[in-house]
Short mmCIF file of C-alpha atoms in Angstrom, two decimals:
data_model
loop_
_atom_site.label_atom_id
_atom_site.label_comp_id
_atom_site.label_asym_id
_atom_site.label_seq_id
_atom_site.Cartn_x
_atom_site.Cartn_y
_atom_site.Cartn_z
CA UNK F 19 29.85 -27.30 -5.76
CA UNK F 20 31.41 -28.30 -9.08
CA UNK F 21 30.29 -25.05 -10.69
CA UNK F 22 31.80 -23.02 -7.84
CA UNK F 23 35.06 -24.94 -8.18
CA UNK F 24 35.06 -24.34 -11.92
CA UNK F 25 34.67 -20.60 -11.36
CA UNK F 26 37.52 -20.48 -8.85
CA UNK F 27 40.13 -22.30 -10.98
CA UNK F 28 40.96 -19.42 -13.38
CA UNK F 29 41.53 -17.08 -10.41
CA UNK F 30 43.88 -19.58 -8.80
CA UNK F 31 45.76 -19.96 -12.09
CA UNK F 32 46.18 -16.18 -12.40
CA UNK F 33 47.41 -15.97 -8.82
CA UNK F 34 50.03 -18.67 -9.51
CA UNK F 35 51.35 -16.78 -12.51
CA UNK F 36 51.80 -13.54 -10.56
CA UNK F 37 53.54 -15.55 -7.84
CA UNK F 38 56.17 -16.52 -10.44
CA UNK F 39 56.41 -12.87 -11.50
CA UNK F 40 57.54 -11.79 -8.02
CA UNK F 41 59.96 -14.72 -7.77
CA UNK F 42 61.40 -13.37 -11.04
CA UNK F 43 61.74 -9.91 -9.43
CA UNK F 44 63.77 -11.41 -6.55
CA UNK F 45 65.97 -13.26 -9.06
CA UNK F 46 66.42 -10.06 -11.09
CA UNK F 47 67.50 -8.11 -7.98
CA UNK F 48 70.12 -10.74 -7.08
CA UNK F 49 71.37 -10.83 -10.70
CA UNK F 50 71.52 -7.01 -10.73
CA UNK F 51 73.66 -6.97 -7.57
CA UNK F 52 76.01 -9.56 -9.09
CA UNK F 53 76.38 -7.59 -12.35
CA UNK F 54 76.92 -4.39 -10.35
CA UNK F 55 79.90 -5.86 -8.50
CA UNK F 56 81.38 -7.92 -11.36
CA UNK F 57 80.97 -5.42 -14.23
CA UNK F 58 80.29 -1.95 -12.77
CA UNK F 59 80.87 -0.17 -16.10
CA UNK F 60 78.21 -2.26 -17.85
CA UNK F 61 75.87 -2.07 -14.84
CA UNK F 62 75.76 1.75 -14.82
CA UNK F 63 74.62 1.70 -18.46
CA UNK F 64 71.57 -0.41 -17.44
CA UNK F 65 70.03 2.46 -15.46
CA UNK F 66 67.46 3.36 -18.20
CA UNK F 67 65.78 -0.04 -17.67
CA UNK F 68 64.91 0.88 -14.08
CA UNK F 69 63.99 4.46 -14.97
CA UNK F 70 61.71 3.28 -17.77
CA UNK F 71 59.78 0.89 -15.51
CA UNK F 72 59.25 3.51 -12.77
CA UNK F 73 58.10 6.00 -15.43
CA UNK F 74 55.54 3.47 -16.71
CA UNK F 75 54.11 3.17 -13.18
CA UNK F 76 54.13 6.96 -12.68
CA UNK F 77 52.17 7.31 -15.92
CA UNK F 78 49.27 5.47 -14.22
CA UNK F 79 49.28 7.33 -10.89
CA UNK F 80 47.28 10.45 -11.86
CA UNK F 81 44.37 8.58 -13.54
CA UNK F 82 44.20 6.06 -10.66
CA UNK F 83 44.14 8.79 -7.99
CA UNK F 84 41.55 10.75 -9.97
CA UNK F 85 39.20 7.77 -10.43
CA UNK F 86 39.57 6.59 -6.82
CA UNK F 87 38.89 9.98 -5.25
CA UNK F 88 36.02 10.91 -7.57
CA UNK F 89 34.31 7.55 -6.93
CA UNK F 90 34.92 7.86 -3.19
CA UNK F 91 33.86 11.48 -2.73
CA UNK F 92 31.13 11.53 -5.40
CA UNK F 93 29.26 8.64 -3.79
CA UNK F 94 29.25 10.10 -0.24
CA UNK F 95 26.01 11.88 0.54
CA UNK F 96 27.43 14.41 3.04
CA UNK F 97 30.41 16.58 2.15
CA UNK F 98 31.21 17.01 5.86
CA UNK F 99 32.21 13.33 6.01
CA UNK F 100 34.97 13.89 3.43
CA UNK F 101 36.19 16.92 5.38
CA UNK F 102 36.26 14.91 8.61
CA UNK F 103 38.37 12.17 6.98
CA UNK F 104 40.80 14.71 5.47
CA UNK F 105 41.14 16.71 8.72
CA UNK F 106 41.72 13.58 10.79
CA UNK F 107 44.31 12.29 8.30
CA UNK F 108 46.25 15.59 8.22
CA UNK F 109 46.22 15.84 12.03
CA UNK F 110 47.58 12.29 12.31
CA UNK F 111 50.26 12.98 9.67
CA UNK F 112 51.49 16.03 11.61
CA UNK F 113 51.75 14.09 14.89
CA UNK F 114 53.56 11.11 13.31
CA UNK F 115 56.04 13.36 11.45
CA UNK F 116 56.92 14.95 14.82
CA UNK F 117 57.39 11.51 16.42
CA UNK F 118 59.59 10.39 13.51
CA UNK F 119 61.68 13.58 13.90
CA UNK F 120 62.13 12.97 17.62
CA UNK F 121 63.27 9.36 17.07
CA UNK F 122 65.72 10.46 14.36
CA UNK F 123 67.13 13.16 16.66
CA UNK F 124 67.54 10.72 19.55
CA UNK F 125 69.34 8.03 17.54
CA UNK F 126 71.42 10.57 15.59
CA UNK F 127 72.70 12.17 18.79
CA UNK F 128 73.50 8.76 20.31
CA UNK F 129 75.37 7.40 17.25
CA UNK F 130 77.28 10.56 16.22
CA UNK F 131 77.79 8.84 12.82
CA UNK F 132 79.70 11.57 11.02
CA UNK F 133 82.76 11.82 13.27
CA UNK F 134 86.05 10.70 11.71
CA UNK F 135 85.16 11.34 8.05
CA UNK F 136 87.16 13.71 5.84
CA UNK F 137 85.83 16.17 3.26
CA UNK F 138 87.60 16.36 -0.10
CA UNK F 139 87.11 19.06 -2.74
CA UNK F 140 85.30 16.56 -5.01
CA UNK F 141 82.83 15.66 -2.23
CA UNK F 142 82.23 19.34 -1.41
CA UNK F 143 81.35 20.06 -5.06
CA UNK F 144 78.91 17.13 -5.10
CA UNK F 145 77.17 18.58 -2.03
CA UNK F 146 76.93 22.07 -3.54
CA UNK F 147 75.47 20.61 -6.74
CA UNK F 148 72.63 18.97 -4.76
CA UNK F 149 71.66 22.32 -3.25
CA UNK F 150 71.12 24.04 -6.60
CA UNK F 151 67.44 24.87 -6.92
CA UNK F 152 66.53 22.41 -4.16
CA UNK F 153 64.58 24.71 -1.86
CA UNK F 154 61.23 26.35 -2.53
CA UNK F 155 59.21 28.68 -0.34
CA UNK F 156 55.94 27.70 1.33
CA UNK F 157 54.11 30.12 -1.00
CA UNK F 158 55.59 28.41 -4.07
CA UNK F 159 54.57 25.03 -2.66
CA UNK F 160 50.97 26.13 -2.04
CA UNK F 161 50.62 27.81 -5.44
CA UNK F 162 52.11 24.69 -7.02
CA UNK F 163 49.06 22.68 -5.88
CA UNK F 164 46.92 24.62 -8.38
CA UNK F 165 47.37 23.22 -11.93
CA UNK F 166 47.70 25.51 -14.95
CA UNK F 167 44.62 23.93 -16.54
CA UNK F 168 42.14 21.26 -15.51
CA UNK F 169 43.95 18.73 -17.72
CA UNK F 170 47.56 19.69 -16.91
CA UNK F 171 47.25 18.02 -13.49
CA UNK F 172 47.23 14.68 -15.35
CA UNK F 173 49.96 15.51 -17.85
CA UNK F 174 52.29 17.06 -15.26
CA UNK F 175 52.27 14.02 -12.98
CA UNK F 176 51.81 16.13 -9.82
CA UNK F 177 50.05 14.12 -7.09
CA UNK F 178 48.70 17.12 -5.17
CA UNK F 179 47.39 18.82 -8.34
CA UNK F 180 45.54 15.62 -9.30
CA UNK F 181 44.20 15.42 -5.74
CA UNK F 182 42.78 18.96 -5.97
CA UNK F 183 41.09 18.39 -9.36
CA UNK F 184 39.68 15.03 -8.20
CA UNK F 185 38.24 16.54 -5.01
CA UNK F 186 36.59 19.35 -6.99
CA UNK F 187 35.11 16.84 -9.46
CA UNK F 188 33.96 14.56 -6.62
CA UNK F 189 32.18 17.38 -4.76
CA UNK F 190 30.60 18.59 -8.02
CA UNK F 191 29.22 15.11 -8.75
CA UNK F 192 28.02 14.86 -5.16
CA UNK F 193 26.08 18.13 -5.58
CA UNK F 194 24.56 16.89 -8.86
CA UNK F 195 22.83 14.00 -7.07
CA UNK F 196 21.18 11.43 -9.35
CA UNK F 197 22.19 13.40 -12.47
CA UNK F 198 25.83 12.61 -11.68
CA UNK F 199 25.32 8.85 -11.36
CA UNK F 200 25.98 8.05 -15.06
CA UNK F 201 29.27 9.96 -14.83
CA UNK F 202 30.23 8.01 -11.69
CA UNK F 203 29.47 4.72 -13.43
CA UNK F 204 31.60 5.80 -16.40
CA UNK F 205 34.53 6.70 -14.11
CA UNK F 206 34.10 3.29 -12.45
CA UNK F 207 34.62 1.62 -15.85
CA UNK F 208 37.66 3.83 -16.54
CA UNK F 209 39.12 2.82 -13.16
CA UNK F 210 38.83 -0.87 -14.11
CA UNK F 211 40.57 -0.15 -17.43
CA UNK F 212 43.40 1.76 -15.74
CA UNK F 213 43.98 -0.98 -13.15
CA UNK F 214 44.01 -3.60 -15.91
CA UNK F 215 46.71 -1.61 -17.77
CA UNK F 216 48.69 -1.39 -14.50
CA UNK F 217 48.42 -5.19 -14.15
CA UNK F 218 49.99 -5.54 -17.62
CA UNK F 219 52.80 -3.08 -16.80
CA UNK F 220 53.70 -5.10 -13.68
CA UNK F 221 55.02 -7.90 -15.90
CA UNK F 222 57.96 -5.62 -16.77
CA UNK F 223 58.94 -5.43 -13.07
CA UNK F 224 61.82 -7.97 -13.26
CA UNK F 225 63.49 -6.02 -16.09
CA UNK F 226 63.07 -2.72 -14.21
CA UNK F 227 64.37 -4.22 -10.94
CA UNK F 228 67.45 -5.67 -12.68
CA UNK F 229 68.37 -2.36 -14.33
CA UNK F 230 67.78 -0.22 -11.23
CA UNK F 231 69.74 -2.40 -8.79
CA UNK F 232 72.62 -3.12 -11.19
CA UNK F 233 73.09 0.61 -11.88
CA UNK F 234 73.16 1.68 -8.23
CA UNK F 235 75.54 -1.13 -7.14
CA UNK F 236 77.81 -0.45 -10.14
CA UNK F 237 77.95 3.29 -9.42
CA UNK F 238 78.49 2.98 -5.66
CA UNK F 239 80.89 0.08 -5.20
CA UNK F 240 81.87 -1.64 -1.96
CA UNK F 241 84.33 1.02 -0.73
CA UNK F 242 81.70 3.73 -0.18
CA UNK F 243 79.40 1.26 1.55
CA UNK F 244 82.10 0.22 4.05
CA UNK F 245 83.15 3.77 4.95
CA UNK F 246 79.57 4.94 5.51
CA UNK F 247 78.22 1.76 7.11
CA UNK F 248 77.48 3.43 10.47
CA UNK F 249 75.01 6.00 9.11
CA UNK F 250 73.39 3.40 6.82
CA UNK F 251 72.92 0.70 9.46
CA UNK F 252 71.86 3.26 12.05
CA UNK F 253 69.25 4.67 9.67
CA UNK F 254 67.86 1.24 8.76
CA UNK F 255 67.61 0.27 12.45
CA UNK F 256 65.88 3.57 13.29
CA UNK F 257 63.32 3.05 10.52
CA UNK F 258 62.72 -0.51 11.77
CA UNK F 259 62.24 0.77 15.31
CA UNK F 260 59.70 3.34 14.12
CA UNK F 261 57.69 0.86 12.00
CA UNK F 262 57.60 -2.12 14.36
CA UNK F 263 57.50 -0.35 17.73
CA UNK F 264 55.69 2.95 17.15
CA UNK F 265 53.40 2.08 14.22
CA UNK F 266 52.99 -1.52 15.44
CA UNK F 267 51.82 -0.40 18.89
CA UNK F 268 49.41 2.16 17.39
CA UNK F 269 47.93 -0.38 14.98
CA UNK F 270 47.45 -2.95 17.74
CA UNK F 271 45.90 -0.47 20.21
CA UNK F 272 43.58 1.33 17.77
CA UNK F 273 42.62 -1.33 15.21
CA UNK F 274 43.58 -4.56 16.98
CA UNK F 275 45.71 -5.63 13.98
CA UNK F 276 49.17 -7.20 14.12
CA UNK F 277 51.69 -5.09 12.15
CA UNK F 278 53.37 -8.25 10.81
CA UNK F 279 50.15 -9.53 9.24
CA UNK F 280 49.54 -6.16 7.51
CA UNK F 281 53.12 -5.99 6.20
CA UNK F 282 52.91 -9.60 5.02
CA UNK F 283 49.71 -8.71 3.10
CA UNK F 284 51.67 -5.89 1.41
CA UNK F 285 54.78 -8.03 0.81
CA UNK F 286 54.76 -7.74 -2.98
CA UNK F 287 54.50 -3.95 -2.77
CA UNK F 288 57.52 -3.83 -0.42
CA UNK F 289 59.49 -5.97 -2.89
CA UNK F 290 58.53 -3.57 -5.69
CA UNK F 291 59.70 -0.56 -3.64
CA UNK F 292 62.94 -2.33 -2.67
CA UNK F 293 63.77 -3.04 -6.31
CA UNK F 294 62.87 0.43 -7.67
CA UNK F 295 63.78 2.55 -4.60
CA UNK F 296 60.58 4.58 -5.04
CA UNK F 297 57.46 4.28 -2.88
CA UNK F 298 55.54 5.93 -5.73
CA UNK F 299 55.86 2.71 -7.77
CA UNK F 300 53.57 0.98 -5.25
CA UNK F 301 51.02 3.80 -4.77
CA UNK F 302 48.39 2.44 -7.23
CA UNK F 303 48.61 -1.05 -5.71
CA UNK F 304 48.29 0.34 -2.17
CA UNK F 305 45.00 2.02 -3.16
CA UNK F 306 43.68 -1.25 -4.63
CA UNK F 307 44.85 -3.36 -1.68
CA UNK F 308 43.47 -1.05 1.01
CA UNK F 309 40.04 -1.11 -0.67
CA UNK F 310 40.26 -4.92 -0.91
CA UNK F 311 41.19 -5.04 2.79
CA UNK F 312 37.85 -3.50 3.74
CA UNK F 313 38.57 0.23 4.14
CA UNK F 314 35.91 2.39 2.44
CA UNK F 315 36.61 4.15 -0.88
CA UNK F 316 36.38 7.71 0.55
CA UNK F 317 38.93 6.96 3.29
CA UNK F 318 41.35 5.21 0.90
CA UNK F 319 40.88 7.85 -1.82
CA UNK F 320 41.71 10.72 0.52
CA UNK F 321 44.22 9.21 2.98
CA UNK F 322 46.58 7.40 0.57
CA UNK F 323 47.26 10.18 -2.00
CA UNK F 324 47.43 12.86 0.74
CA UNK F 325 49.74 10.67 2.80
CA UNK F 326 52.15 10.39 -0.11
CA UNK F 327 52.80 14.13 0.18
CA UNK F 328 52.21 14.80 3.88
CA UNK F 329 53.02 11.56 5.72
CA UNK F 330 56.71 11.07 5.00
CA UNK F 331 57.89 9.37 8.19
CA UNK F 332 60.96 7.79 6.58
CA UNK F 333 61.97 11.11 5.02
CA UNK F 334 61.59 12.83 8.41
CA UNK F 335 63.94 10.32 10.07
CA UNK F 336 66.39 10.61 7.16
CA UNK F 337 66.49 14.43 7.25
CA UNK F 338 67.15 14.39 11.00
CA UNK F 339 69.92 11.82 10.96
CA UNK F 340 71.54 13.11 7.74
CA UNK F 341 71.66 16.70 9.10
CA UNK F 342 73.35 15.56 12.32
CA UNK F 343 75.71 13.34 10.29
CA UNK F 344 76.71 16.19 7.97
CA UNK F 345 77.33 18.62 10.85
CA UNK F 346 79.43 16.01 12.73
CA UNK F 347 81.47 15.21 9.62
CA UNK F 348 82.15 18.92 9.06
CA UNK F 349 83.32 19.28 12.69
CA UNK F 350 80.55 21.79 13.43
CA UNK F 351 77.84 19.96 15.43
CA UNK F 352 74.37 21.47 15.67
CA UNK F 353 73.08 22.72 19.02
CA UNK F 354 69.69 21.34 20.16
CA UNK F 355 67.95 24.62 19.26
CA UNK F 356 69.52 24.60 15.78
CA UNK F 357 68.54 20.94 15.31
CA UNK F 358 64.88 21.60 16.09
CA UNK F 359 64.51 24.79 13.98
CA UNK F 360 66.33 23.27 10.97
CA UNK F 361 64.31 20.07 11.03
CA UNK F 362 60.93 21.75 11.45
CA UNK F 363 61.79 23.77 8.34
CA UNK F 364 62.80 20.61 6.48
CA UNK F 365 59.56 18.80 7.25
CA UNK F 366 57.63 21.69 5.67
CA UNK F 367 60.02 21.82 2.70
CA UNK F 368 59.78 18.06 2.08
CA UNK F 369 56.02 17.98 1.48
CA UNK F 370 56.31 18.21 -2.29
CA UNK F 371 59.05 15.56 -2.52
CA UNK F 372 56.78 12.52 -2.25
CA UNK F 373 57.92 9.26 -3.80
CA UNK F 374 60.63 10.80 -5.99
CA UNK F 375 63.97 8.96 -5.92
CA UNK F 376 66.66 11.30 -4.56
CA UNK F 377 64.23 14.05 -3.50
CA UNK F 378 65.25 13.56 0.16
CA UNK F 379 68.83 14.47 -0.70
CA UNK F 380 67.74 17.64 -2.54
CA UNK F 381 65.53 18.65 0.43
CA UNK F 382 68.42 18.05 2.84
CA UNK F 383 70.73 20.26 0.75
CA UNK F 384 68.08 22.98 0.38
CA UNK F 385 67.33 23.00 4.12
CA UNK F 386 70.99 23.26 5.09
CA UNK F 387 71.53 26.03 2.52
CA UNK F 388 68.70 28.07 4.07
CA UNK F 389 69.78 27.59 7.71
CA UNK F 390 73.48 26.67 7.80
CA UNK F 391 75.03 27.36 4.33
CA UNK F 392 78.51 26.37 5.57
CA UNK F 393 77.30 22.75 5.98
CA UNK F 394 76.01 22.28 2.41
CA UNK F 395 79.35 20.94 1.14
CA UNK F 396 79.06 18.06 3.63
CA UNK F 397 76.01 16.69 1.81
CA UNK F 398 78.44 15.31 -0.77
CA UNK F 399 79.56 12.75 1.83
CA UNK F 400 76.28 10.82 1.54
CA UNK F 401 75.61 11.31 -2.19
CA UNK F 402 77.16 7.90 -2.89
CA UNK F 403 74.99 5.96 -0.44
CA UNK F 404 71.81 8.05 -0.67
CA UNK F 405 70.22 5.53 -3.04
CA UNK F 406 70.61 2.78 -0.42
CA UNK F 407 69.12 5.05 2.25
CA UNK F 408 66.36 5.91 -0.21
CA UNK F 409 65.24 2.25 0.01
CA UNK F 410 64.60 2.53 3.75
CA UNK F 411 62.97 5.97 3.34
CA UNK F 412 60.55 4.64 0.74
CA UNK F 413 59.72 1.44 2.67
CA UNK F 414 59.07 3.42 5.88
CA UNK F 415 56.93 6.03 4.09
CA UNK F 416 54.89 3.24 2.49
CA UNK F 417 54.39 1.34 5.77
CA UNK F 418 53.36 4.62 7.45
CA UNK F 419 50.71 5.32 4.81
CA UNK F 420 49.30 1.78 4.96
CA UNK F 421 48.97 2.00 8.75
CA UNK F 422 47.50 5.52 8.50
CA UNK F 423 44.77 4.30 6.13
CA UNK F 424 43.72 1.52 8.53
CA UNK F 425 43.79 3.89 11.53
CA UNK F 426 41.75 6.64 9.83
CA UNK F 427 39.28 3.99 8.64
CA UNK F 428 38.95 2.71 12.22
CA UNK F 429 38.52 6.17 13.75
CA UNK F 430 35.84 7.14 11.21
CA UNK F 431 34.16 3.68 11.46
CA UNK F 432 34.69 3.25 7.69
CA UNK F 433 36.31 -0.18 7.88
CA UNK F 434 34.81 -3.69 7.76
CA UNK F 435 36.71 -5.44 10.57
CA UNK F 436 35.33 -8.89 9.76
CA UNK F 437 36.59 -8.54 6.18
CA UNK F 438 40.00 -7.30 7.41
CA UNK F 439 40.35 -10.49 9.45
CA UNK F 440 39.38 -12.66 6.46
CA UNK F 441 41.76 -10.87 4.06
CA UNK F 442 44.76 -10.90 6.43
CA UNK F 443 44.13 -14.59 7.14
CA UNK F 444 44.41 -15.24 3.38
CA UNK F 445 40.83 -16.47 2.95
CA UNK F 446 39.87 -13.63 0.54
CA UNK F 447 42.77 -13.43 -1.94
CA UNK F 448 43.57 -10.23 -3.81
CA UNK F 449 42.94 -10.42 -7.57
CA UNK F 450 46.36 -9.65 -9.06
CA UNK F 451 44.99 -9.57 -12.60
CA UNK F 452 42.39 -6.79 -12.35
CA UNK F 453 43.37 -5.15 -9.00
CA UNK F 454 39.64 -4.34 -8.63
CA UNK F 455 37.17 -6.09 -6.31
CA UNK F 456 34.10 -6.90 -8.38
CA UNK F 457 33.04 -10.05 -6.56
CA UNK F 458 34.46 -9.56 -3.07
CA UNK F 459 31.19 -9.91 -1.08
CA UNK F 460 30.62 -13.46 -2.33
CA UNK F 461 33.85 -14.57 -0.70
CA UNK F 462 32.58 -13.78 2.82
CA UNK F 463 28.98 -15.07 2.95
CA UNK F 464 28.19 -14.01 6.53
CA UNK F 465 29.21 -10.42 5.74
CA UNK F 466 27.22 -10.16 2.51
CA UNK F 467 24.60 -7.70 3.73
CA UNK F 468 27.12 -5.37 5.39
CA UNK F 469 29.41 -5.33 2.35
CA UNK F 470 26.45 -4.87 0.03
CA UNK F 471 25.57 -1.70 1.91
CA UNK F 472 29.20 -0.58 1.74
CA UNK F 473 29.31 -1.19 -2.01
CA UNK F 474 26.07 0.72 -2.46
CA UNK F 475 27.46 3.67 -0.52
CA UNK F 476 30.66 3.57 -2.58
CA UNK F 477 28.71 3.63 -5.82
CA UNK F 478 29.99 0.29 -7.15
#
């Protein structure tokens, strides 16, 4: 017993230290807001601090996605299983995007948030600027998935390109059989290294949060927030309705999990997104946490990265409500037919805009330019508050992808439900230092044999 206690102490100490880290992030956000209001000129100059931190995280995304997918796919014996997971995930993403669109349409038509606002020449120019080069054709999007070289997928930072290369490598290793096992083991070691580097980068989170929040509050000011409060509050409430009612009901019915317990488990990731305004900053941690939760590597490796490009529920709601808002503000409301055709186009156009701060605004401008060019100038009305709406977009997208991973895992029977219960109850803590589960089975003795089989299948 003493030996066991001795082994557990260092883990507890590490956990305590990361607890202080996230308290520091909360303090940094509050300090950033204060600086933004008290010294807006200074606050705007702090923007590079936030940008630098998000860029550090983005630097890690391609290698993490590559390692996760290759380990997941390469260790599965039947390629059909990977195809089934991917097909199920894409089908679910399509349905949920449609539901999110419908909710956004309903609330947008009820609120009519744009009526009573006036368009100035300065605002019109800001809207036109957002539309420049914002739209791309479906052909361009599909060709953009193919990297220039095998290595450029990593250097370009494109999630879908990395996904393609990783899937090809995973299937190739799968076909190699036992000859590919040394390569898989090597990639497993690289994954541990990459996650350890990510753990080190996370200590810069308070500095990044302070710079990002101070800059956006300093640039926006209280006046813009007051005048556009209706669209902002309406959008936040709509996102909340979607997450807690729609996703919550699905999660309870399919997986028997309470949405609050899952969101509580991902609390630190939500704080990270809130302070950086980018769901991409939490992508690597979502992969690690979903694997720790008990979802198999193949399901996590395929569903999470794909979801970041194809499961943008928050962006869908935003595009719907922002389009209706812009048309109302311009005094030229959209008919129901126009609403549906415009928004279906926007959902397709938004697929390459995953996780990028401000990409929703560019997609909105590009969609309006393609369908109703006379409304593009109205986009300038929400340029000032888009960053605040970006918070809700990113949080909703992230929650949608976490729920999707659990649901796909449940449907494909690639989830250890006993472990999920233990993790969500807090009895199997997540290792914040390494972000990798090397000793997870020992924490749940009665599930040792089942998890041992799972680990063997996953090639760990």
